Each structure stands twice: as C-alpha cells, then as structure tokens.
XYZ file of C-alpha atoms in Angstrom:
546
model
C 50.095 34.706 -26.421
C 51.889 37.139 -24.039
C 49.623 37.456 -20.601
C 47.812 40.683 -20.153
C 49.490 43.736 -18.990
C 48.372 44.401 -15.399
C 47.814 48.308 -14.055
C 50.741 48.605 -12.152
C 52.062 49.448 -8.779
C 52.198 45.821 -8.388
C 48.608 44.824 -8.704
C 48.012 41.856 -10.479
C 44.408 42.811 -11.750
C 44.323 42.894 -15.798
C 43.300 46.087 -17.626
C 40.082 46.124 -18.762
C 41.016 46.927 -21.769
C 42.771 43.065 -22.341
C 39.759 41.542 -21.052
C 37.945 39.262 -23.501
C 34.780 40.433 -24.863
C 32.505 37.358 -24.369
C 32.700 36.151 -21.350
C 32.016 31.959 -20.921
C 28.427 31.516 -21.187
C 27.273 30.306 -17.711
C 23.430 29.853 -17.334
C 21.725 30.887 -13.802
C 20.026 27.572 -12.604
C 17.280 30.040 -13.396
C 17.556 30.134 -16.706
C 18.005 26.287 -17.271
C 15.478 24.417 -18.440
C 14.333 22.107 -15.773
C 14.082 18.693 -16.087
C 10.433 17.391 -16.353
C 9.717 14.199 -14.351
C 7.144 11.998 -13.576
C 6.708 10.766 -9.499
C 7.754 7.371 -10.776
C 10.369 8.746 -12.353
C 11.693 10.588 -9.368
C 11.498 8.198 -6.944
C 13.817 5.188 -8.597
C 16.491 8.059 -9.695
C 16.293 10.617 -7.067
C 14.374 9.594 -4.047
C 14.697 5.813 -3.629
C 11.443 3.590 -4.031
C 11.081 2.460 -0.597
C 12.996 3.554 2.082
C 13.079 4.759 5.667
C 10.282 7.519 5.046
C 8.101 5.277 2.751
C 8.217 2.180 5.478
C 6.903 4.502 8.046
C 4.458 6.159 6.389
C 3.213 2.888 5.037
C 3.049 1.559 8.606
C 1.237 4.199 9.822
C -1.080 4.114 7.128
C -2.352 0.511 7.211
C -2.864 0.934 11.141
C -5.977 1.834 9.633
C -6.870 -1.450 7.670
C -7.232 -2.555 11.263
C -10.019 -0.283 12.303
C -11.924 -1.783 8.702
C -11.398 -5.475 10.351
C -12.710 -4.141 13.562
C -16.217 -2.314 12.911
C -16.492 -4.971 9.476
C -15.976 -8.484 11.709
C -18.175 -7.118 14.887
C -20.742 -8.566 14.042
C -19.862 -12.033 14.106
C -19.398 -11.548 18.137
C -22.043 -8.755 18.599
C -25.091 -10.771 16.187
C -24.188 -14.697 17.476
C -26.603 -16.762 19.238
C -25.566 -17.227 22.143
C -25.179 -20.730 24.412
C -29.142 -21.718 26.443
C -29.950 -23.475 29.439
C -33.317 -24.871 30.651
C -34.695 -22.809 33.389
C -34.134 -23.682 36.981
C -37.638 -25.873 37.687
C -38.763 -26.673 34.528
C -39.164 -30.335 34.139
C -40.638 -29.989 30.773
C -37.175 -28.486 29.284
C -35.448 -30.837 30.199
C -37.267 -34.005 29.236
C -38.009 -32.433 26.030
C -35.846 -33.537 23.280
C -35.800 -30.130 21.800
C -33.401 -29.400 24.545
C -30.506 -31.440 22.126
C -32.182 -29.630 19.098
C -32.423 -26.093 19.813
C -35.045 -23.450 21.210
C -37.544 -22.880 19.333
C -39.971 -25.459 20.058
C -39.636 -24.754 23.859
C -42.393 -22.843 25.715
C -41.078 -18.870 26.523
C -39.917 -18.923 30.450
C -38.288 -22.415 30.344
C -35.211 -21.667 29.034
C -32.563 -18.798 29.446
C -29.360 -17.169 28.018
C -26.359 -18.529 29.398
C -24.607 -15.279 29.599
C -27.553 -13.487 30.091
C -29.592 -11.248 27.497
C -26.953 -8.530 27.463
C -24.079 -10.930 25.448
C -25.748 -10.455 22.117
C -27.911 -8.415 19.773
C -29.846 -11.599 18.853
C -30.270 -12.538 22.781
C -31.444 -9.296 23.680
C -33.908 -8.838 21.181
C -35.414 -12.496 20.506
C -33.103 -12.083 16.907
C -33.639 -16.225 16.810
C -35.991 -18.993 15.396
C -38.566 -16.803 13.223
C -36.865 -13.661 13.752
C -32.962 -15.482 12.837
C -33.425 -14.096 9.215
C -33.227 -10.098 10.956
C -29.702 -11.105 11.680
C -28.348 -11.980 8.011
C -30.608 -8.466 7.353
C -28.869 -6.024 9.695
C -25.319 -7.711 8.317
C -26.441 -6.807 4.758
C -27.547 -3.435 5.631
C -23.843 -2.657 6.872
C -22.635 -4.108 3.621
C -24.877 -2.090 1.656
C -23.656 1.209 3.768
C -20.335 0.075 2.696
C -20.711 -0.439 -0.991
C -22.509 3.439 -0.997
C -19.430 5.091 1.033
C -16.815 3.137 -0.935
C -18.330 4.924 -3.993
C -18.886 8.600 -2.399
C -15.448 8.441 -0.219
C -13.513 6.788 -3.639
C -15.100 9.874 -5.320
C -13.992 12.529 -2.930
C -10.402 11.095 -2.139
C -9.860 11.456 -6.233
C -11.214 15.116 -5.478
C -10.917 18.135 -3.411
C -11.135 16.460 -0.001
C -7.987 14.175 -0.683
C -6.500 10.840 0.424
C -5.596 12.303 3.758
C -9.066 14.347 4.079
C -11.299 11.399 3.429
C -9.394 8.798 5.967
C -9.557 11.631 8.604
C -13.613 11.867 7.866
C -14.103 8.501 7.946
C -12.289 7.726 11.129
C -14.197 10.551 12.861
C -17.737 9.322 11.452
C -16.488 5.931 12.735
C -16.169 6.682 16.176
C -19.435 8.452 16.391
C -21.840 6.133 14.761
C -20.094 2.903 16.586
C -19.806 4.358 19.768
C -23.895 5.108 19.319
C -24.461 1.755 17.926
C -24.029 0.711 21.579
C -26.883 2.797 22.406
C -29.309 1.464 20.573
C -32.693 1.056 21.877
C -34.028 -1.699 19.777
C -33.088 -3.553 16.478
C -34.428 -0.541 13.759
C -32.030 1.898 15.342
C -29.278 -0.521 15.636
C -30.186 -0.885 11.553
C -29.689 2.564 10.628
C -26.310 2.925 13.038
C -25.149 -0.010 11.472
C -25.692 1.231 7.924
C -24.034 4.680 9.057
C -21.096 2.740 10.043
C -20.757 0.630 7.161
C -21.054 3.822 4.981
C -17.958 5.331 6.981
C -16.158 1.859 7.263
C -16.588 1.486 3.576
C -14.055 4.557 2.961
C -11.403 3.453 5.538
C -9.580 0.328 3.796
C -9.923 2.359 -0.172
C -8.213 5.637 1.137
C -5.914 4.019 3.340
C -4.526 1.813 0.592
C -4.012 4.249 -1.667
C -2.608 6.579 0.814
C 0.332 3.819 1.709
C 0.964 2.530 -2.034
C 1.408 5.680 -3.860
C 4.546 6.653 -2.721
C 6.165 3.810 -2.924
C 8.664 3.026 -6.334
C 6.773 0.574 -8.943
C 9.187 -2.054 -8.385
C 8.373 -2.653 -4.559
C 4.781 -1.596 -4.794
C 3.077 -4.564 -5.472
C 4.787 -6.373 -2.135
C 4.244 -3.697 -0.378
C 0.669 -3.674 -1.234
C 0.199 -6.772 -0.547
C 1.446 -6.088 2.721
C -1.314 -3.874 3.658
C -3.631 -6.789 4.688
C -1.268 -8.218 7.325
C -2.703 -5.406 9.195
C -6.882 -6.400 8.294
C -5.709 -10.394 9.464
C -4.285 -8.605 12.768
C -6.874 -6.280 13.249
C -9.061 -9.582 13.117
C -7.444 -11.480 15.424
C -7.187 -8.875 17.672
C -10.254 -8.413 17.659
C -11.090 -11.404 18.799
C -9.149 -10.845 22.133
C -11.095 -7.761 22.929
C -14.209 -9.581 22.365
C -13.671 -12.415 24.598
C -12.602 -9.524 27.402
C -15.893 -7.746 26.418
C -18.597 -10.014 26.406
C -21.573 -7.318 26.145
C -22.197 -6.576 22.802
C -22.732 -2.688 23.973
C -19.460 -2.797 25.454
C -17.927 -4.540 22.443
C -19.096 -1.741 20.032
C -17.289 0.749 21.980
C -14.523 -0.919 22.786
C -14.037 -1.465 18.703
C -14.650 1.994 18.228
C -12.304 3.974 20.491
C -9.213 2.594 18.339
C -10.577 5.096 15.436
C -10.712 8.015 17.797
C -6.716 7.175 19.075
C -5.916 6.748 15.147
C -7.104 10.046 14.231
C -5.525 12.087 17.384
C -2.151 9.665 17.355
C -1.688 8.523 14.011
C -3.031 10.720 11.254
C -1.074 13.686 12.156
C 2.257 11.745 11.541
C 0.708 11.065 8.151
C 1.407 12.520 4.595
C -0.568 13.797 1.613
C -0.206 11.567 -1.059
C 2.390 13.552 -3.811
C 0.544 12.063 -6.269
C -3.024 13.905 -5.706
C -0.979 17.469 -5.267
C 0.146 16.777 -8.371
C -2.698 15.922 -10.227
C -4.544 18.875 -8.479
C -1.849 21.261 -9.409
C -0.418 22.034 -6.441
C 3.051 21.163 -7.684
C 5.047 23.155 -4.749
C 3.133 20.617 -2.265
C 4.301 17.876 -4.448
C 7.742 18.719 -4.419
C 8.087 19.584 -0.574
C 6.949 16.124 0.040
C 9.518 13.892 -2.462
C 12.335 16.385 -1.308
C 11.243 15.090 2.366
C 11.209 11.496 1.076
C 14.950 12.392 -0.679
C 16.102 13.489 2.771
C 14.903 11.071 4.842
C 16.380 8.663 2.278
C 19.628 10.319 2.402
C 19.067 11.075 -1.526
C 19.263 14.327 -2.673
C 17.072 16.003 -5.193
C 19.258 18.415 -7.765
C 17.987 21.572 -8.531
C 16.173 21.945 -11.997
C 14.312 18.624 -11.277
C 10.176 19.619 -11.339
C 7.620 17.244 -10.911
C 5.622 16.733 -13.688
C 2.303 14.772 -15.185
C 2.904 11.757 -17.276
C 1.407 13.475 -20.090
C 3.986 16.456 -19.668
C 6.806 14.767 -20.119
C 5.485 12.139 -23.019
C 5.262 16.134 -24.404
C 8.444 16.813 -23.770
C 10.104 13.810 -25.321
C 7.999 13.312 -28.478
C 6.859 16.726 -29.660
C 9.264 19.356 -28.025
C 12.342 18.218 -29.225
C 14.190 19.142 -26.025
C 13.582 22.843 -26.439
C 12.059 25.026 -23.470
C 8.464 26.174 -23.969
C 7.583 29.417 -23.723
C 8.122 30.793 -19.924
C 9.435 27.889 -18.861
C 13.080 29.080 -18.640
C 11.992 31.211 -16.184
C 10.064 29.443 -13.235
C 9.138 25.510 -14.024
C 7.763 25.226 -10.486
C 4.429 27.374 -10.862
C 1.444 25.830 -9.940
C -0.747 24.919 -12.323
C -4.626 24.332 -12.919
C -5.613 20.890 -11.189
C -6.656 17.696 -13.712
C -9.594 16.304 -12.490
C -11.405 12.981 -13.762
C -14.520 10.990 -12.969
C -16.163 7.414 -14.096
C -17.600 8.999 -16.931
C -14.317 9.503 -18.006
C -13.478 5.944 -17.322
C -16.182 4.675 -19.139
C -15.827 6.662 -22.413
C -12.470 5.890 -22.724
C -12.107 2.278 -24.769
C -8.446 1.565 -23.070
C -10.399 1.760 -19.367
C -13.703 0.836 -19.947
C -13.091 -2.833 -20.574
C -11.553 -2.814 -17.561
C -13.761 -1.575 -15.407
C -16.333 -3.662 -16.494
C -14.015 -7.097 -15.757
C -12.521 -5.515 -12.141
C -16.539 -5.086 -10.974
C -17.535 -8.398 -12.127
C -14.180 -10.260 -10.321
C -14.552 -8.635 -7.361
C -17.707 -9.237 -7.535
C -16.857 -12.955 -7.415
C -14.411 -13.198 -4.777
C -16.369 -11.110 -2.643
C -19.078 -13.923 -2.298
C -16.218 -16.642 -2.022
C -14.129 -14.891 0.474
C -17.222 -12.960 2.656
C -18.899 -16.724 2.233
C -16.464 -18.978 3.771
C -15.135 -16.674 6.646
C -19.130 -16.197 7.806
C -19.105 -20.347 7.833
C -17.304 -20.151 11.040
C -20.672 -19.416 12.713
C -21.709 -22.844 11.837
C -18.989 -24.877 13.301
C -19.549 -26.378 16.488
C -16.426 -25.318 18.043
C -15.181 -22.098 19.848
C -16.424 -19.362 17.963
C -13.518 -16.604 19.556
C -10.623 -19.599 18.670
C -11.829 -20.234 15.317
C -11.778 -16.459 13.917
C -8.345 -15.903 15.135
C -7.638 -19.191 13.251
C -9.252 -17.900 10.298
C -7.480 -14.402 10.561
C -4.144 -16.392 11.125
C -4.745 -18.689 8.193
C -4.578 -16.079 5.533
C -1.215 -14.558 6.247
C 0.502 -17.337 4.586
C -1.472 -16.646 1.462
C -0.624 -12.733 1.751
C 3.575 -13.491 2.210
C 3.291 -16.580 -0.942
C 1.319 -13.953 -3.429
C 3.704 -10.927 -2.255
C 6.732 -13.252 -3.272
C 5.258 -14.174 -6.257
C 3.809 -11.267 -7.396
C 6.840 -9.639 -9.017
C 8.400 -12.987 -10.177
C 4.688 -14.432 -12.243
C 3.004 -11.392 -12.739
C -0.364 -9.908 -11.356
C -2.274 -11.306 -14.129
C -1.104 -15.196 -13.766
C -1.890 -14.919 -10.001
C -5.155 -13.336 -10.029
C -6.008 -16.231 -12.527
C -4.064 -19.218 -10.564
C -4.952 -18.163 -6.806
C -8.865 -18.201 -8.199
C -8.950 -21.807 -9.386
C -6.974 -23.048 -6.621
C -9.492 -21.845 -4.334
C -12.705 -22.758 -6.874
C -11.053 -26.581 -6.721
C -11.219 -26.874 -3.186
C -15.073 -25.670 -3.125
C -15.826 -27.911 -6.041
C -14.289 -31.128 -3.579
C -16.015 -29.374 -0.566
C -19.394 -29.441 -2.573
C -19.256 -33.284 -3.627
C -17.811 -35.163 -0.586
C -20.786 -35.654 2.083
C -21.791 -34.073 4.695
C -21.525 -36.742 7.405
C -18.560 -38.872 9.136
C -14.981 -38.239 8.956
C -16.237 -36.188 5.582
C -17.037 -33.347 7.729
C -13.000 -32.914 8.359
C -12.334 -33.335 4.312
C -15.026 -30.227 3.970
C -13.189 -28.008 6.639
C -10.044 -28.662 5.144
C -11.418 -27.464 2.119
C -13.155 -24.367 3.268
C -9.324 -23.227 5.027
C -7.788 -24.192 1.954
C -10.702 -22.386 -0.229
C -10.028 -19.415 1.928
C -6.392 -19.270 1.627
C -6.621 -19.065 -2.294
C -9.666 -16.306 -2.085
C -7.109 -14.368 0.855
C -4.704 -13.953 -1.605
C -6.978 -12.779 -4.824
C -8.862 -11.117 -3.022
C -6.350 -8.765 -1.607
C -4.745 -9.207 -4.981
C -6.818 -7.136 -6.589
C -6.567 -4.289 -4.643
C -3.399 -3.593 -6.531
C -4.278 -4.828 -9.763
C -7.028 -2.324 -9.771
C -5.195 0.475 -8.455
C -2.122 0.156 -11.880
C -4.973 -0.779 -14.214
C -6.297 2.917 -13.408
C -4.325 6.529 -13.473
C -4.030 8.717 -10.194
C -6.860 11.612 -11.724
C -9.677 8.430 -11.539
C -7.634 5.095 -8.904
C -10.021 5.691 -6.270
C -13.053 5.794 -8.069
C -12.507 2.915 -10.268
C -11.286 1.340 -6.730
C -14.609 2.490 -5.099
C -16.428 1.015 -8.271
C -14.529 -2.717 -7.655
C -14.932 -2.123 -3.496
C -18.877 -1.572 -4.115
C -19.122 -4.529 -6.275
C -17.196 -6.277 -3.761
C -19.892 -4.800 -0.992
C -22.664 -6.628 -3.468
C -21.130 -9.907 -3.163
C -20.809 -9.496 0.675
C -24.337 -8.976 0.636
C -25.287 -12.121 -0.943
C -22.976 -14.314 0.694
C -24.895 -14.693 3.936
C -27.807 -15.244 1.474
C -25.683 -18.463 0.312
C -24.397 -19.229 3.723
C -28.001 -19.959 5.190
C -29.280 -22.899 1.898
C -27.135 -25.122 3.855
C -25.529 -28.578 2.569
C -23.666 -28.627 -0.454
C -25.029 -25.545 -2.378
C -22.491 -22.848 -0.787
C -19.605 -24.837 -1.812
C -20.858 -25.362 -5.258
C -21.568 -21.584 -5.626
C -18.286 -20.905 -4.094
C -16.837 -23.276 -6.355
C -18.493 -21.543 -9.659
C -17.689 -18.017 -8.901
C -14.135 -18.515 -7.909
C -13.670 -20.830 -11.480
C -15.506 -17.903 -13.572
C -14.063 -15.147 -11.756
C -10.587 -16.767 -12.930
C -11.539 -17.287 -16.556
C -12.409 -13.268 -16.373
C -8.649 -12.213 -15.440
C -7.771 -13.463 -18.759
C -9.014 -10.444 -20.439
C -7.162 -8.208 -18.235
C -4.117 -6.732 -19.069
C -0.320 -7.203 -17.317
C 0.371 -4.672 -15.357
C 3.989 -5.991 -13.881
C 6.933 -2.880 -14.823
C 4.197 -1.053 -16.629
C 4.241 2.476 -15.323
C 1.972 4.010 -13.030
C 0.070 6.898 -15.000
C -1.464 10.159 -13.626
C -3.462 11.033 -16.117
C -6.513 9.640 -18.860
C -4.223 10.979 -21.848
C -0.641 9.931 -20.401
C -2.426 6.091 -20.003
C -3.781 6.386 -23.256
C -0.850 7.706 -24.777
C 1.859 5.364 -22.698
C -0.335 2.088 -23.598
C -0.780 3.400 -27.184
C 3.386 3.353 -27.624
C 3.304 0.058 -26.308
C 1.163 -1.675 -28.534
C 2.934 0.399 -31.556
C 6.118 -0.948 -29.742
C-alpha cells in the first residue's frame, strides 16, 4: 500500500484526509482498571518483606518492649527485703539465735536496715514478717492494672486511637504515674500508683508488637517477631544496672521512668502508622503513602494502577467479578472508603474464631503462671539478687534465637506444643528431687531450664495469636490472651510463697496441659494474614474446600 500523500511544499505531514479512522486504542492509566491487592500481597511483589525501612521501624518500635521490662520487673528491686544487722549495743540480738533465722522474733530497736530504711518499699514501711503478704498484694495489684489496660488499650489500638496513638498514651501515662510512684507517702498510695502504672504498662508491649510485625512480609514475620523480646531480656538486664546505681527505691522509680518520657520525645516521632489499620479504617491514601515509602526506601518501585485493598476485596475480585471493573472503578480506585471496624463480639460469634479464642486465653493463661512463677523464684535464692536477674534476663535469649530458627522450619503449632513440655518436664524433675544437699543444684538447674522452654512459648504466642486473628479484631483478641496472661501473673506469687515442692508441681501441670491445648489450634505457618472477619472466613473456608 502506497504511503500517504503529504501536503506539499515539502512537508512531510500526511493529509488528514489519509489518516486512519480509528486510531490504536490506548487507555489513560486513568481509565485502567487498577489492580486490587492485599498488604501481603504488596509487600512480597512490590515492596520487599523486610528491608531497610521495615528493620528500622521494627527497631525503633521494640525500644519500647524495654520500657514494659522496666516499670513490670521494678518491683523485684523496689519490694525486696533488704539485708539486717543487730543494733550497735544490743547484746540480746546478738546472742539470740533468731539473728541466723530472721527478724521477726527480735524486739523493735535491736536491729536495723543495712542500707537504711530508704533501700526498699518493704524496709520503709515494716512490709515484713506479718505484714510480708502486702508485698505479693501490691505486685498483684500492678498485674491486675495490667490485665484491665491490655484489654481497654487492645480495644482502642483496633479503633480510632490507633497503634501509634495508643503507644504514645501509654508512654505518656507511664512517665507520670511512675515518676509519682516515687512520691508516695505510704503503702495505699503506692497501691493505687502502682495499679495506674500497670494499667498503662499493660498497653506498651500489645501495641508495640503489633506496631513492629505488621509491616513486615509473612515469610520473615514470625522471626522477626520473635525478635521483639530480645529487647524485654535487655530491658531486664539493664535494668538491673540502673538499680544497683540507684539503690533508693524512690530514686529507682524515676530513674525507670524517665526512659518513657525520652521514647516518646526521641523515638515515636521516627515511628510509622501501621498500613494495615489505615486500611482497615478506610483511609486507603494513608495506606498507600506509607508502602510507597517502604517501596522507596527498599529501592522497589510501586507501578501505577496498584491500590491497596481488603482481603475480602480482592477474594471479590477473583471469584465473583470475573476480572471486569465495577461500576466507578475505572475512574478513581484510590477513594477512600468507609472504615471496617470489629470487636470481641464479633470474635466470639464467629465459629472459625471463637474456638480460638477460647484455647489462646486458657494457654496463656498457663504459661503466664509458669513463666511469671519461676522468674519471681529468684527472690528466694540466697545469692546476689542484682547478678541473678541479669542471669535470668540473659538466659532466655538462647530460647528466643532457637524458636526464631525453628519457627519457619516446624511450624508455630509443633513449637508452641514441644517448647511447653520441655519446660513442664523439667518442673515435674524439679518437683520430685528433694529439697536438701547437692539436690538444691539439680532444682536450679531445672528452674533455668524450665524457664528457657516457658521464654520461648511464652513469647511464642505473641505471634501465634496475632495470625490466628485478622487486623479489624488482632489487638483485641491479643488484649484478651495478654489479660489472661495478667491472671496467671497474679497467681503466680500466690504459688511462689506454698514453698517446697508444690510450685514445681503446679509449674509442671500447667506447662504439660497448656501443651496438650495447642493441639486444637490451627497452623498458621504460609497461611495469609487476613484483614477482615469475612476475608478469614472466606480464605479458611477455600482451604478446607481445597
């Protein structure tokens, strides 16, 4: 076919008249229709599941896990009993053989703090002999503040205050009811501050967690979760430092509370909205500024057309739309939209979550009174109190690095059930050896080893919990498991103070039945993480079809 004649005078332009009709048909980006994706989704194709961005905003994060470790672990410094020494001129001290026994069958006046009535609640206020049982009392209290704000801050993380919103709150009601604590006048104020705290504290590790994990990919999420309790251990251990510097217990209290203040003027700024929440709240243009940050900082690039989308959306898309557009969506898919909200009640009416919610409570539950039960043992050795808890802390690292390798090889499910039992074994052993002779280093052994099996569940199940639930209702169902954790905290002193072989044997029990539990929980290993009530029910419904 000859070309087309051009206009003349040497211009090369064709007439209009030769011009084809239909001209290609090239869409406006516009008018495509955009390609609906899940945050999962976009972060293994587009955005890369953990890299440069993710590392330091995980980092950053789980800075706060150490500000739990510090108002939580306190009171094992701030509550001891302190070292006594017969007053100067009193004869009848020292020929007493109470003086090799303890205090309280010595007359008041011939005896005295070592360090002086300032180095502990319980020296400063007489907290010993008939009063010893206000100590477990005040430590129970803070654990009962903690299982209330892990349930009210779970609630409103899930809501309109945020991830972001609630950590900031908490760290700010942190610093104000700690640094009070040190003013307490006597032991019922020091109660209620300590319950205050414990309701703020109880927020701190829940939204921080979450915060870190959920924008990481699904494939490194589980060792990176597992990761976040490097950060409690340290926070432990340093902790110990800064009490053996500060050996008031006022001065302690605000010593451990000025870190929360530096967080939340140094840290939290630096700090991201989780994607996740924008997206379940509808703000879908806040979503999308944040993964195209992640894409940059990842050197990824996000193509345009690409919208972030609920799970439920796009099971829509691929199952009843048939790849066509829906109406108005060829136009803008990047509008925001109304916000999905959830709450326990939905948890509990749907059969798929209910089951377990039920099993997370009770295992947590569990492991709370195993791992709360042996760390507060370290009171009763007869050794240096500030070298044993940054033995302790130390100890369960290992158990944190084993289950993070691990955890993507076996599974969640096969851990959660193995790291149980090995730590219920070494309570059973603790519970039937006896208690005197060179059987007294046979029953340490097996409280570290105890606690290096109940280190690794326990922290464990902070991820389990958080894939067996979707984004709209994680933190509550978390909040539901950290307040049944708070329960078993409670009780463990209460277990700690019988004495002999009964803690062990209760130890022993609840880590063997809290393993037998996990069997009725689900895998969760390359399952996806869901957003929504329908996309879980709808994504585990294909799966059993499957």
């Amino acid at each position: 076919m000859p070309p087309p004649p051009s206009n003349g005078g040497g211009d090369s332009t064709p007439d209009p008249l030769y011009e084809p009709l239909l001209q290609p048909s090239v869409h406006p980006p516009s008018l495509r229709k955009p390609e609906k994706i899940c945050i999962d989704g976009i972060l293994q194709k587009y955005c890369g599941e953990f890299g440069s961005w993710q590392l330091r905003h995980f980092v950053l994060t789980s800075l706060a896990w150490a500000l739990e470790a510090f108002h939580t672990m306190v009171m094992i410094f701030a509550d001891r009993e302190p070292d006594w020494r017969c007053s100067a001129g009193s004869p009848r001290c020292e020929a007493s053989s109470a003086a090799s026994t303890g205090i309280c069958s010595l007359q008041p006046g011939s005896w005295e703090w070592t360090e002086g009535s300032w180095s502990s609640t319980a020296a400063e206020w007489g907290l010993v002999c008939g009063e010893k049982y206000k100590v477990g009392l005040v430590q129970a209290l803070f654990f009962g503040g903690c299982m209330i704000g892990a349930g009210v801050f779970g609630h409103l993380s899930d809501s309109f205050l945020g991830r972001k919103g609630s950590l900031s709150v908490v760290c700010i009601l942190n610093a104000i009811f700690g640094c009070l604590t040190a003013l307490s006048p006597n032991y019922w104020i020091y109660c209620l501050l300590r319950i205050l705290t414990g309701f703020s504290t109880g927020g701190v590790g829940l939204c921080a967690f979450v915060l870190a994990t959920e924008p990481i990919g699904p494939s490194k999420r589980g060792a990176a979760g597992m990761s976040t309790f490097y950060f409690f251990s340290c926070g432990i251990a340093l902790l110990s430092g800064i009490a053996y510097v500060f050996r008031s217990w006022r001065a302690l209290y605000v010593a451990s509370s000025i870190p929360s203040l530096l967080f939340l003027v140094f840290v939290l700024p630096f700090i991201s909205e989780s994607p996740r929440w924008y997206l379940v709240r509808g703000k879908i243009n806040e979503a999308m500024k944040i993964v195209r940050i992640i894409a940059k900082s990842n050197n990824r690039q996000i193509p345009d057309g690409v919208i972030l989308a609920l799970d439920e959306e796009v099971n829509e898309d691929h199952t009843t739309n048939g790849g066509v557009p829906h109406k108005g969506e060829e136009k803008d898919g990047v509008d925001d939209k109304e916000a999905v909200s959830g709450s326990l009640i939905d948890v509990v009416r749907s059969p798929t979550t209910r089951i377990r919610l039920i099993l997370t409570v009770a295992i947590n539950f569990l492991c709370s009174i195993v791992y709360y039960g042996i760390s507060l043992n370290v009171v009763n050795l007869d050794t240096n109190l500030y070298l044993n808890v940054l033995l302790n802390a130390v100890a369960e690292m290992p158990a944190f690095t084993i289950t993070a390798l691990l955890l993507d090889r076996f599974g969640r499910k096969p851990l959660a059930i193995g790291t149980q039992w090995f730590s219920g074994l070494f309570c059973l052993i603790g519970a039937l050896v006896p208690l005197h002779g060179v059987w007294k280093v046979v029953r340490m052994v097996c409280g570290v080893l105890g606690i290096f099996g109940m280190a690794g569940t326990y922290n464990l199940l902070f991820i389990y919990t958080a894939e067996l639930f979707p984004t709209v209702v994680r933190n509550a169902a978390l909040g539901c498991a950290a307040q049944a954790a708070q329960m078993g905290a409670i009780l463990a002193p209460l277990v700690v103070v019988t004495g002999g072989w009964w803690p062990f044997a209760v130890f022993a029990i609840s880590a063997i039945w809290g393993g037998l539990l996990a069997f009725y929980l689900p895998e969760t290993l390359n399952r996806p993480l869901y957003d929504t009530m329908a996309g879980m029910e709808g994504g585990e419904g294909r799966l059993v079809t499957v």
